[in-house]
PDB file of C-alpha atoms in Angstrom:
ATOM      1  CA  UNK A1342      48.591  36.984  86.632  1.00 80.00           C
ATOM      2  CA  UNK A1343      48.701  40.775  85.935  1.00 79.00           C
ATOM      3  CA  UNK A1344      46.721  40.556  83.021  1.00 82.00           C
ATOM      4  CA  UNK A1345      44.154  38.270  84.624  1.00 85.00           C
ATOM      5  CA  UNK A1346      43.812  40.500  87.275  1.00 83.00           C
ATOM      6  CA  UNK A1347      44.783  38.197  90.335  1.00 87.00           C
ATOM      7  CA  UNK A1348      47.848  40.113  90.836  1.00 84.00           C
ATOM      8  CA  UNK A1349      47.250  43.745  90.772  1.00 87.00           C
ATOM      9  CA  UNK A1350      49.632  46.197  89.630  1.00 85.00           C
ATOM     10  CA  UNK A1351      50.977  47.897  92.908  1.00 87.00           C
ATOM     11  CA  UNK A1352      51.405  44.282  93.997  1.00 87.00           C
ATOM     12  CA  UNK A1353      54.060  43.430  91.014  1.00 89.00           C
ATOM     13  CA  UNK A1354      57.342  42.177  91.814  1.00 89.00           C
ATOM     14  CA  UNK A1355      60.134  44.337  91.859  1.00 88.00           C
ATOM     15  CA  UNK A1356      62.246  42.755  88.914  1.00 89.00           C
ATOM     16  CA  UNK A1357      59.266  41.852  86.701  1.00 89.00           C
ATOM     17  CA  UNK A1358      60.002  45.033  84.967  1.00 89.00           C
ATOM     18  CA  UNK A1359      63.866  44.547  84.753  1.00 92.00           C
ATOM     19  CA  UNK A1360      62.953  41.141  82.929  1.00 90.00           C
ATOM     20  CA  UNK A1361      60.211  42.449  80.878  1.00 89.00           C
ATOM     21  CA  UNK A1362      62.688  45.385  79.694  1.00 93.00           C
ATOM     22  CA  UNK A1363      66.085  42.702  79.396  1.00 93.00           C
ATOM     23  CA  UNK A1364      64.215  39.504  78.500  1.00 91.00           C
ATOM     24  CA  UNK A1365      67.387  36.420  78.863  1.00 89.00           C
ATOM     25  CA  UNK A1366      68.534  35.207  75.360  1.00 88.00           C
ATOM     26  CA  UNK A1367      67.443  31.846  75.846  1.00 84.00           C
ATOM     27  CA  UNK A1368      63.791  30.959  77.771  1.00 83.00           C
ATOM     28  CA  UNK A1369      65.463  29.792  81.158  1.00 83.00           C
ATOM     29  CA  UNK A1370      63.860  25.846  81.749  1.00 87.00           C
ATOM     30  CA  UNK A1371      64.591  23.548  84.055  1.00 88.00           C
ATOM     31  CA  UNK A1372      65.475  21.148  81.061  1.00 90.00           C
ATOM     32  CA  UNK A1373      67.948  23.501  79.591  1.00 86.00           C
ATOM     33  CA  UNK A1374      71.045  21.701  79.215  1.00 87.00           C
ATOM     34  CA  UNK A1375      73.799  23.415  81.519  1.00 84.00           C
ATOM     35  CA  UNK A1376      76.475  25.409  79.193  1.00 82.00           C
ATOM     36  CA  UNK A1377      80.016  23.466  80.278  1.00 88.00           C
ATOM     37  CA  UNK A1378      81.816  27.157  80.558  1.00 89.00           C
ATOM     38  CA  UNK A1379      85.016  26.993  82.441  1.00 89.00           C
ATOM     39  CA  UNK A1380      85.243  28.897  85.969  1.00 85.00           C
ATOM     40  CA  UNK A1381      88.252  30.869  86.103  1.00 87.00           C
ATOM     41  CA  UNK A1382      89.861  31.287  89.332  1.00 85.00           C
ATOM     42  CA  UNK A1383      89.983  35.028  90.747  1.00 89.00           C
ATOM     43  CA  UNK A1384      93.133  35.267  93.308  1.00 89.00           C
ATOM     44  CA  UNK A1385      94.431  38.814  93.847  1.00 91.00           C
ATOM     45  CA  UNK A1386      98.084  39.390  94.837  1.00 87.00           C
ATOM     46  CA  UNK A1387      96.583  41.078  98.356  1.00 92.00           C
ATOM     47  CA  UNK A1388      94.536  37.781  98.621  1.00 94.00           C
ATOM     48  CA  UNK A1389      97.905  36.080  99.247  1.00 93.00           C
ATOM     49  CA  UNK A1390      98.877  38.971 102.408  1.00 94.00           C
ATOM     50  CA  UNK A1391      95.375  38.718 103.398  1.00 93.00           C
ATOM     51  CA  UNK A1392      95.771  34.792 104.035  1.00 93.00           C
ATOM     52  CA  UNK A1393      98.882  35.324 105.495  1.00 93.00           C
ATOM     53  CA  UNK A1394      97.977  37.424 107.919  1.00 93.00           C
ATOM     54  CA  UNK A1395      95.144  35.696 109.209  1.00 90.00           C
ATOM     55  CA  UNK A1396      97.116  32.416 109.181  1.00 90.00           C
ATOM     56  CA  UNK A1397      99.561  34.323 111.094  1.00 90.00           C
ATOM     57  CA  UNK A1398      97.304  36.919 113.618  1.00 88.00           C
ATOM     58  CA  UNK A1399      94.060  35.412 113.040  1.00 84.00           C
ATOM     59  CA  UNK A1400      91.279  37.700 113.583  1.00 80.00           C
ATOM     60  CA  UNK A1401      92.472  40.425 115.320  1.00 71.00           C
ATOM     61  CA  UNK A1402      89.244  42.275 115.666  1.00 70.00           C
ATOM     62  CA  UNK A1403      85.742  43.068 115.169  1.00 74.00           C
ATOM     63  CA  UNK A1404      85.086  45.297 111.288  1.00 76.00           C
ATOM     64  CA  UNK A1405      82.520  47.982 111.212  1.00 75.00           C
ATOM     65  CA  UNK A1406      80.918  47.524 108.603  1.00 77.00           C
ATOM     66  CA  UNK A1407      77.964  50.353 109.043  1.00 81.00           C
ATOM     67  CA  UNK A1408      80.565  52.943 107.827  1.00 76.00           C
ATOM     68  CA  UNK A1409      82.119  52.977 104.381  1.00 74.00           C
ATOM     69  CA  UNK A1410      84.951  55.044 105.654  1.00 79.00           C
ATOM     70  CA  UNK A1411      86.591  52.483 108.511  1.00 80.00           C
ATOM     71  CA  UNK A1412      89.367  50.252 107.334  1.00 84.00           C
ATOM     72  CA  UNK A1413      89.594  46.820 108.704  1.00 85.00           C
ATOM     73  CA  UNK A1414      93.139  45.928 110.213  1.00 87.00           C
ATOM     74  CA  UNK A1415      93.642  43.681 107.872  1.00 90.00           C
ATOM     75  CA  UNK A1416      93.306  45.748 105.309  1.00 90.00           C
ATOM     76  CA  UNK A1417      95.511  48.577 106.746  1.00 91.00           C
ATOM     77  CA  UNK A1418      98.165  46.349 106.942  1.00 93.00           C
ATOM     78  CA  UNK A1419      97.573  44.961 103.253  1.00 94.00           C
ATOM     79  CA  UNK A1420      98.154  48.685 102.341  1.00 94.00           C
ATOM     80  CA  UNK A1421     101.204  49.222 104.074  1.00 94.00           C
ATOM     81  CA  UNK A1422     102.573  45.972 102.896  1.00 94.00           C
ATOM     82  CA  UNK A1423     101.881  47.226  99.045  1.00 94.00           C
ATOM     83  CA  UNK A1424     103.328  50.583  99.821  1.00 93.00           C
ATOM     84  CA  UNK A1425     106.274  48.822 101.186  1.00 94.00           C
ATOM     85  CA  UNK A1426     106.760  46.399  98.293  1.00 93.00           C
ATOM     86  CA  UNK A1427     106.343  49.327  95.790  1.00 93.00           C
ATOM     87  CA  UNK A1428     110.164  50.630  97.576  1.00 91.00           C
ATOM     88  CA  UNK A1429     112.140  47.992  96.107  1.00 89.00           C
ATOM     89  CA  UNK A1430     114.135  47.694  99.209  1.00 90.00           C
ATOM     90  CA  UNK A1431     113.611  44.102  99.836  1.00 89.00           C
ATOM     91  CA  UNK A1432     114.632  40.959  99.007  1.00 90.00           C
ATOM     92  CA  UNK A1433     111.839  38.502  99.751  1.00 91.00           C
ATOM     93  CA  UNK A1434     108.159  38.399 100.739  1.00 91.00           C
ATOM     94  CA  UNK A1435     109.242  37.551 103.943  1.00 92.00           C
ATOM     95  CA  UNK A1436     110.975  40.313 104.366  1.00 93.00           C
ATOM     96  CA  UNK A1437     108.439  43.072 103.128  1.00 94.00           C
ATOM     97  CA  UNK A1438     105.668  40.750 106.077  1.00 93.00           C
ATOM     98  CA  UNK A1439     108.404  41.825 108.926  1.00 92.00           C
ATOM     99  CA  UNK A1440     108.694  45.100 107.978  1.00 93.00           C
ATOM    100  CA  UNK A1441     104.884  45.506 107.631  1.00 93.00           C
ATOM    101  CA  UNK A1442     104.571  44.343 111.031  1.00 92.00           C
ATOM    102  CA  UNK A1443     107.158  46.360 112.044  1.00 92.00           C
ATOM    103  CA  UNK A1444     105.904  49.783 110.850  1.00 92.00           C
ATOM    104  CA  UNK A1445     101.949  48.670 112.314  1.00 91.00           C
ATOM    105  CA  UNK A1446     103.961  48.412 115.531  1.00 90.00           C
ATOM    106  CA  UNK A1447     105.449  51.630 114.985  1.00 90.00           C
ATOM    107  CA  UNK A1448     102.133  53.359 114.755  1.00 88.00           C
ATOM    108  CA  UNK A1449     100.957  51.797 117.657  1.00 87.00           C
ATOM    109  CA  UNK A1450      98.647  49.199 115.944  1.00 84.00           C
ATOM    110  CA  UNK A1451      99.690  45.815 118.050  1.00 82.00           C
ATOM    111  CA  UNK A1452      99.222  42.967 115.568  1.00 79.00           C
ATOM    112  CA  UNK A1453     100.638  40.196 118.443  1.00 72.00           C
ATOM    113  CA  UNK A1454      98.167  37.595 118.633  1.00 64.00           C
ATOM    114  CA  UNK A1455      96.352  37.446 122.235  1.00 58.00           C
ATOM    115  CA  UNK A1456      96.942  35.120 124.149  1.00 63.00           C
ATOM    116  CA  UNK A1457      94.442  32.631 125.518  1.00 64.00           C
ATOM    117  CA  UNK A1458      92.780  33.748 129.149  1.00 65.00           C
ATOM    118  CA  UNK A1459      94.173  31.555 132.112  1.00 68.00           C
ATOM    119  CA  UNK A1460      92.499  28.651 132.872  1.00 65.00           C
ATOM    120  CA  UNK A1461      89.937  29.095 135.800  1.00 69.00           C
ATOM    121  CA  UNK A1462      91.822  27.622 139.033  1.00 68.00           C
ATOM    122  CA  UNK A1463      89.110  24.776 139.506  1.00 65.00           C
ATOM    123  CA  UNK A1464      90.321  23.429 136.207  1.00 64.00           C
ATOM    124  CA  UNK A1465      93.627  22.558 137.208  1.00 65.00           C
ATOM    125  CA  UNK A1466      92.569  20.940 140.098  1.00 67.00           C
ATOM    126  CA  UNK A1467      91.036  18.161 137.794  1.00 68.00           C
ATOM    127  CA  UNK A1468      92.865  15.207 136.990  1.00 70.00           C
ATOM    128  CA  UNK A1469      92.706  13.403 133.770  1.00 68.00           C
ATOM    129  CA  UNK A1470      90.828  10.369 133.503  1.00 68.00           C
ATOM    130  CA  UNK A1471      92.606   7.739 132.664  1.00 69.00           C
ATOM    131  CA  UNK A1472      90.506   5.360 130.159  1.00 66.00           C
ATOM    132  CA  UNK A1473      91.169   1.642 129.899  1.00 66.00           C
ATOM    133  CA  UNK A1474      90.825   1.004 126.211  1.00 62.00           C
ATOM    134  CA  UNK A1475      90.218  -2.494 124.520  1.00 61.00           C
ATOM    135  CA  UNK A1476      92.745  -3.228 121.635  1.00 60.00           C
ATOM    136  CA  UNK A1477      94.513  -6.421 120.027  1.00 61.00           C
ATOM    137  CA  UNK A1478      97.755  -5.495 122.083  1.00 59.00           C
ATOM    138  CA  UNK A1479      96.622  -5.687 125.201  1.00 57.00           C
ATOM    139  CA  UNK A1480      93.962  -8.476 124.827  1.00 57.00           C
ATOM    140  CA  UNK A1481      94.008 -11.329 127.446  1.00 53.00           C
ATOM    141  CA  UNK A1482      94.793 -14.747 125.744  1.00 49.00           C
TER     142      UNK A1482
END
């Protein structure tokens, strides 16, 4: 298209360069037989805390992600937990979680999950309906 002139040069897409400098190996087509290469699974040791501590706080919190510099709370604690497991002085993971928790605490970092607003009061004015299902049991012979 460039060389016909349809596409002019200021017009060019941005990676046509990139591939015209790095051509692939092999011409990519849809026909291509797919390469059976095996996926290898990445799992960090902090992916384990991470889980963890969303399984066990959930999200505690909003990330700002505009600035490099701000640490997510989840990440803070990961941190802490390493710098605590790095001291040797425990005997399980368990243990190393607590303490974790413990010293967030201490800095005045609450990690307690929130608990759930009230319910409005016109809610527990409602009773439940009671629904008359149709099942084998209780089927009129």
């Amino acid at each position: 298209m460039l060389r016909s002139g349809v596409l002019k040069e200021v017009d060019k897409p941005l990676w046509y360069d990139v591939y015209e400098a790095f051509p692939p190996k092999y011409e990519p087509r849809a026909d291509r037989p797919v390469p059976k290469n095996e996926i290898k699974a990445i799992l960090y040791p902090e992916d384990k805390i991470r889980a963890k501590f969303y399984k066990t706080f959930g999200s505690v919190g909003m990330v700002d992600l505009s600035s490099g510099r701000t640490k997510s709370l989840c990440q803070r604690f990961v941190e802490k937990y390493i710098e605590l497991e790095e001291t040797k002085k425990f005997a399980s993971d368990e243990q190393i979680f607590d303490a974790a928790v413990e010293e967030m605490n201490n800095h005045g970092i609450s990690l307690a999950k929130p608990s759930p607003p009230p319910l409005p009061k016109i809610l527990e004015k409602i009773e439940p309906i009671k629904l008359n299902v149709f099942n084998e049991d209780n089927k009129k012979q």
